[in-house]
Short mmCIF file of C-alpha atoms in Angstrom, two decimals:
data_model
loop_
_atom_site.label_atom_id
_atom_site.label_comp_id
_atom_site.label_asym_id
_atom_site.label_seq_id
_atom_site.Cartn_x
_atom_site.Cartn_y
_atom_site.Cartn_z
CA GLU A 1 -111.40 35.28 34.88
CA VAL A 2 -109.43 32.64 33.00
CA VAL A 3 -107.49 33.88 29.96
CA MET A 4 -106.70 31.41 27.17
CA THR A 5 -103.64 32.01 25.00
CA GLN A 6 -103.04 30.09 21.79
CA SER A 7 -99.79 29.78 19.86
CA PRO A 8 -98.73 30.26 17.22
CA ALA A 9 -101.22 32.67 15.66
CA THR A 10 -100.51 31.15 12.24
CA LEU A 11 -99.00 27.77 11.44
CA SER A 12 -97.78 27.05 7.90
CA VAL A 13 -97.71 23.34 7.21
CA SER A 14 -97.36 21.20 4.10
CA PRO A 15 -100.00 18.53 3.39
CA GLY A 16 -99.00 15.26 5.01
CA GLU A 17 -96.96 16.96 7.73
CA ARG A 18 -97.70 17.06 11.43
CA ALA A 19 -99.22 20.15 13.04
CA THR A 20 -98.95 20.94 16.74
CA LEU A 21 -101.09 23.71 18.21
CA SER A 22 -100.76 24.99 21.78
CA CYS A 23 -103.25 26.46 24.21
CA ARG A 24 -102.34 27.82 27.62
CA ALA A 25 -104.70 28.79 30.45
CA SER A 26 -103.90 31.56 32.93
CA GLN A 27 -104.91 29.20 35.75
CA SER A 28 -105.69 25.51 35.98
CA VAL A 29 -108.79 24.38 34.10
CA SER A 30 -108.23 20.69 34.89
CA SER A 31 -109.24 18.75 31.75
CA ASN A 32 -112.18 21.03 31.04
CA LEU A 33 -110.98 22.14 27.65
CA ALA A 34 -112.52 21.97 24.19
CA TRP A 35 -111.14 22.55 20.70
CA TYR A 36 -113.14 23.79 17.71
CA GLN A 37 -112.43 23.83 14.00
CA GLN A 38 -113.72 26.72 11.88
CA LYS A 39 -113.47 26.85 8.11
CA PRO A 40 -114.01 30.10 6.16
CA GLY A 41 -117.65 31.12 6.02
CA GLN A 42 -118.73 28.31 8.31
CA ALA A 43 -119.74 28.01 11.94
CA PRO A 44 -117.26 26.53 14.39
CA ARG A 45 -117.51 22.79 14.91
CA LEU A 46 -116.70 20.94 18.13
CA LEU A 47 -113.55 18.88 17.60
CA ILE A 48 -112.32 17.83 21.05
CA TYR A 49 -113.82 17.98 24.54
CA GLY A 50 -112.51 16.87 27.90
CA ALA A 51 -109.07 17.84 26.53
CA SER A 52 -108.71 14.56 24.63
CA THR A 53 -112.06 13.11 23.52
CA ARG A 54 -112.73 13.43 19.81
CA ALA A 55 -116.17 14.61 18.78
CA THR A 56 -118.30 12.65 16.35
CA GLY A 57 -117.15 12.79 12.76
CA PHE A 58 -113.47 13.63 13.25
CA PRO A 59 -110.82 11.10 12.24
CA PRO A 60 -108.11 9.72 14.54
CA ARG A 61 -105.44 11.97 13.03
CA PHE A 62 -106.80 14.64 15.38
CA SER A 63 -105.71 14.23 19.00
CA GLY A 64 -105.80 16.40 22.08
CA SER A 65 -103.67 16.22 25.19
CA GLY A 66 -102.81 18.11 28.34
CA SER A 67 -104.35 19.13 31.62
CA GLY A 68 -104.08 21.97 34.08
CA THR A 69 -102.75 24.93 32.13
CA GLU A 70 -101.02 23.42 29.08
CA PHE A 71 -102.87 21.79 26.19
CA THR A 72 -101.96 20.57 22.73
CA LEU A 73 -103.93 19.76 19.60
CA THR A 74 -102.04 17.54 17.18
CA ILE A 75 -102.99 16.78 13.61
CA SER A 76 -100.78 13.85 12.67
CA SER A 77 -100.85 14.15 8.88
CA LEU A 78 -102.53 17.24 7.51
CA GLN A 79 -105.11 16.78 4.80
CA SER A 80 -106.41 19.55 2.56
CA GLU A 81 -109.69 19.69 4.47
CA ASP A 82 -107.86 20.37 7.75
CA PHE A 83 -106.70 23.85 6.81
CA ALA A 84 -108.81 26.04 9.06
CA VAL A 85 -108.75 28.12 12.24
CA TYR A 86 -108.68 26.21 15.52
CA TYR A 87 -109.91 27.62 18.82
CA CYS A 88 -109.52 26.30 22.34
CA GLN A 89 -112.11 27.02 25.03
CA GLN A 90 -112.10 26.36 28.76
CA TYR A 91 -115.24 25.43 30.65
CA ASN A 92 -113.82 24.84 34.11
CA ASN A 93 -114.43 28.36 35.40
CA TRP A 94 -117.77 29.09 33.83
CA PRO A 95 -119.16 31.56 32.90
CA PRO A 96 -117.65 32.79 30.76
CA GLY A 97 -116.56 30.01 28.45
CA ALA A 98 -113.37 31.78 27.50
CA PHE A 99 -111.95 31.13 24.04
CA GLY A 100 -108.39 31.48 22.88
CA GLN A 101 -107.73 33.86 20.02
CA GLY A 102 -107.31 31.04 17.51
CA THR A 103 -104.56 29.44 15.44
CA LYS A 104 -104.84 29.54 11.67
CA VAL A 105 -103.41 26.46 9.99
CA GLU A 106 -102.48 27.39 6.44
CA ILE A 107 -100.90 25.62 3.52
CA LYS A 108 -97.15 26.05 3.28
CA GLU B 1 -130.78 15.75 11.80
CA VAL B 2 -129.74 18.08 14.58
CA GLN B 3 -130.18 21.65 13.39
CA LEU B 4 -130.06 25.19 14.75
CA VAL B 5 -131.17 28.02 12.46
CA GLU B 6 -130.68 31.65 13.45
CA SER B 7 -132.62 34.58 12.05
CA GLY B 8 -133.28 38.21 12.77
CA GLY B 9 -129.94 39.78 11.96
CA GLY B 10 -129.55 42.88 9.87
CA LEU B 11 -128.42 46.49 9.77
CA VAL B 12 -129.36 48.66 12.73
CA GLN B 13 -128.33 52.14 13.82
CA PRO B 14 -126.33 52.71 17.00
CA GLY B 15 -128.70 52.80 19.96
CA GLY B 16 -131.21 50.63 18.16
CA SER B 17 -132.65 47.23 18.98
CA LEU B 18 -132.82 43.85 17.32
CA ARG B 19 -134.23 40.46 18.30
CA LEU B 20 -132.47 37.32 17.19
CA SER B 21 -134.16 33.93 17.04
CA CYS B 22 -132.76 30.41 16.89
CA ALA B 23 -135.01 27.54 15.80
CA ALA B 24 -134.00 24.08 16.95
CA SER B 25 -134.90 20.74 15.43
CA GLY B 26 -133.74 17.14 15.50
CA PHE B 27 -133.12 16.96 19.24
CA THR B 28 -134.93 17.47 22.54
CA PHE B 29 -134.48 21.23 22.80
CA SER B 30 -136.07 21.46 26.24
CA SER B 31 -133.26 19.31 27.68
CA TYR B 32 -130.45 21.45 26.30
CA GLU B 33 -128.69 24.36 27.87
CA MET B 34 -128.18 27.03 25.22
CA ASN B 35 -125.84 29.91 24.46
CA TRP B 36 -125.24 32.80 22.14
CA VAL B 37 -121.68 33.22 20.87
CA ARG B 38 -120.57 36.01 18.56
CA GLN B 39 -117.71 36.66 16.18
CA ALA B 40 -116.79 40.14 15.00
CA PRO B 41 -115.60 40.36 11.37
CA GLY B 42 -112.15 38.79 11.07
CA LYS B 43 -111.95 38.20 14.82
CA GLY B 44 -112.22 35.34 17.28
CA LEU B 45 -115.13 33.86 19.20
CA GLU B 46 -116.77 35.58 22.17
CA TRP B 47 -119.32 33.94 24.43
CA VAL B 48 -122.30 36.27 24.94
CA SER B 49 -124.98 34.61 27.04
CA TYR B 50 -126.18 31.32 28.55
CA ILE B 51 -129.61 30.00 29.55
CA SER B 52 -130.35 26.75 31.36
CA SER B 53 -132.73 24.18 29.93
CA SER B 54 -135.63 25.45 32.03
CA GLY B 55 -134.70 29.09 31.63
CA SER B 56 -134.23 29.55 35.35
CA THR B 57 -130.50 30.31 35.19
CA ILE B 58 -129.07 33.00 32.94
CA TYR B 59 -125.61 34.50 32.53
CA TYR B 60 -124.24 37.31 30.41
CA ALA B 61 -120.83 38.51 29.35
CA ASP B 62 -119.90 41.80 30.97
CA SER B 63 -119.80 43.41 27.53
CA VAL B 64 -123.57 42.94 27.03
CA LYS B 65 -124.93 42.86 30.58
CA GLY B 66 -127.84 45.25 31.01
CA ARG B 67 -128.37 45.59 27.25
CA PHE B 68 -129.06 42.04 26.02
CA THR B 69 -131.70 39.59 27.23
CA ILE B 70 -131.66 35.88 26.51
CA SER B 71 -134.85 33.83 26.64
CA ARG B 72 -136.31 30.60 25.33
CA ASP B 73 -139.65 29.02 24.51
CA ASN B 74 -139.37 25.26 24.88
CA ALA B 75 -142.86 24.74 23.46
CA LYS B 76 -141.67 26.39 20.25
CA ASN B 77 -138.16 24.89 20.32
CA SER B 78 -136.77 28.39 20.09
CA LEU B 79 -134.05 30.53 21.64
CA TYR B 80 -134.01 34.33 21.54
CA LEU B 81 -131.64 37.24 22.11
CA GLN B 82 -133.13 40.68 22.58
CA MET B 83 -130.43 43.25 21.91
CA ASN B 84 -130.99 46.86 22.99
CA SER B 85 -128.77 49.95 23.00
CA LEU B 86 -126.66 48.45 20.25
CA ARG B 87 -123.15 49.74 19.67
CA ALA B 88 -120.76 49.54 16.76
CA GLU B 89 -118.70 46.99 18.69
CA ASP B 90 -121.70 44.64 18.75
CA THR B 91 -121.27 44.12 15.00
CA ALA B 92 -120.71 40.40 14.57
CA VAL B 93 -122.06 37.10 13.39
CA TYR B 94 -124.20 35.73 16.20
CA TYR B 95 -124.35 31.97 16.65
CA CYS B 96 -126.64 29.98 18.86
CA ALA B 97 -124.88 26.96 20.33
CA GLY B 98 -126.04 24.14 22.51
CA GLU B 99 -124.77 22.79 25.84
CA GLY B 100 -123.50 24.45 28.97
CA SER B 101 -119.84 23.55 28.98
CA TRP B 102 -118.47 22.90 25.51
CA PHE B 103 -120.61 24.18 22.63
CA ASP B 104 -122.29 21.71 20.34
CA PRO B 105 -124.24 21.94 18.08
CA TRP B 106 -123.90 25.36 16.41
CA GLY B 107 -126.18 27.22 14.07
CA GLN B 108 -124.93 28.81 10.86
CA GLY B 109 -125.04 32.30 12.35
CA THR B 110 -126.79 35.56 11.60
CA LEU B 111 -124.98 38.83 10.89
CA VAL B 112 -125.72 41.91 12.95
CA THR B 113 -124.29 45.18 11.67
CA VAL B 114 -124.51 48.28 13.83
CA SER B 115 -123.81 51.35 11.76
CA SER B 116 -125.27 54.72 10.89
#
C-alpha cells in the first residue's frame, strides 16, 4: 500500500508571499497525484490532478509539479482566501486512494 | 449545477447501524464512479469505499470491510452506504465524492457520531 507523507504539517506565510508544500509517496505513483483544498467547515475541493493540471475555478497562482515520488504544490502569492488545509492523494495504486495527512497553511 | 447532497447521519450507539444516502443532480450520475470518503473530527481524509458506474465493481477500505456496504440506484440518482457494527472510531463526517481516480465533485458531508 502506498503511503503519502506531506510536509510541513503547518506552514505560516504572510499574504503575498510564496508557499511551497511537499508531498512524498512511498513508491512511484507516476503523475497520478491530486491536490485538494479544504477550508474550515467545508468539503474538500479538487485543486490539481495529474500532478500539474489545475481544476476548474482555481487561478494560475496555484501550480503543481513533480512525478514519481516527489511532488510540490506552489501558491505563488498567497491571498486571504488561500489559507486552508491542503491534501495530496495518489491514484496510481488504487484502491485505496491514499491521502497525505495534510498541510495547514496559516497566516503568519 | 453539479450537486451531491448527503443525508442520514446522526448519533448511534456502538454496535448499531446507520444508512447514509447521497443524492446527485446536475450531471449524468449513471456514468460516474462514486466513493465515500470520511474525516474524523480534527483529522485528515480517509477513503472508505468505491463503486463503479454500473455497480458491478466495489472496493472497501480494510477498516470497514465486512461491516459497510456501498450501493447505488442509478434510476434514483442516489448512492448509499449501509454501516453496521459501528464503532467509536467510525465517528466522522462522511462525504460522497465522484470519480474513480481523483475525487470530484464532493458533497457537503453528513456527520456520524458513534457513542453511548
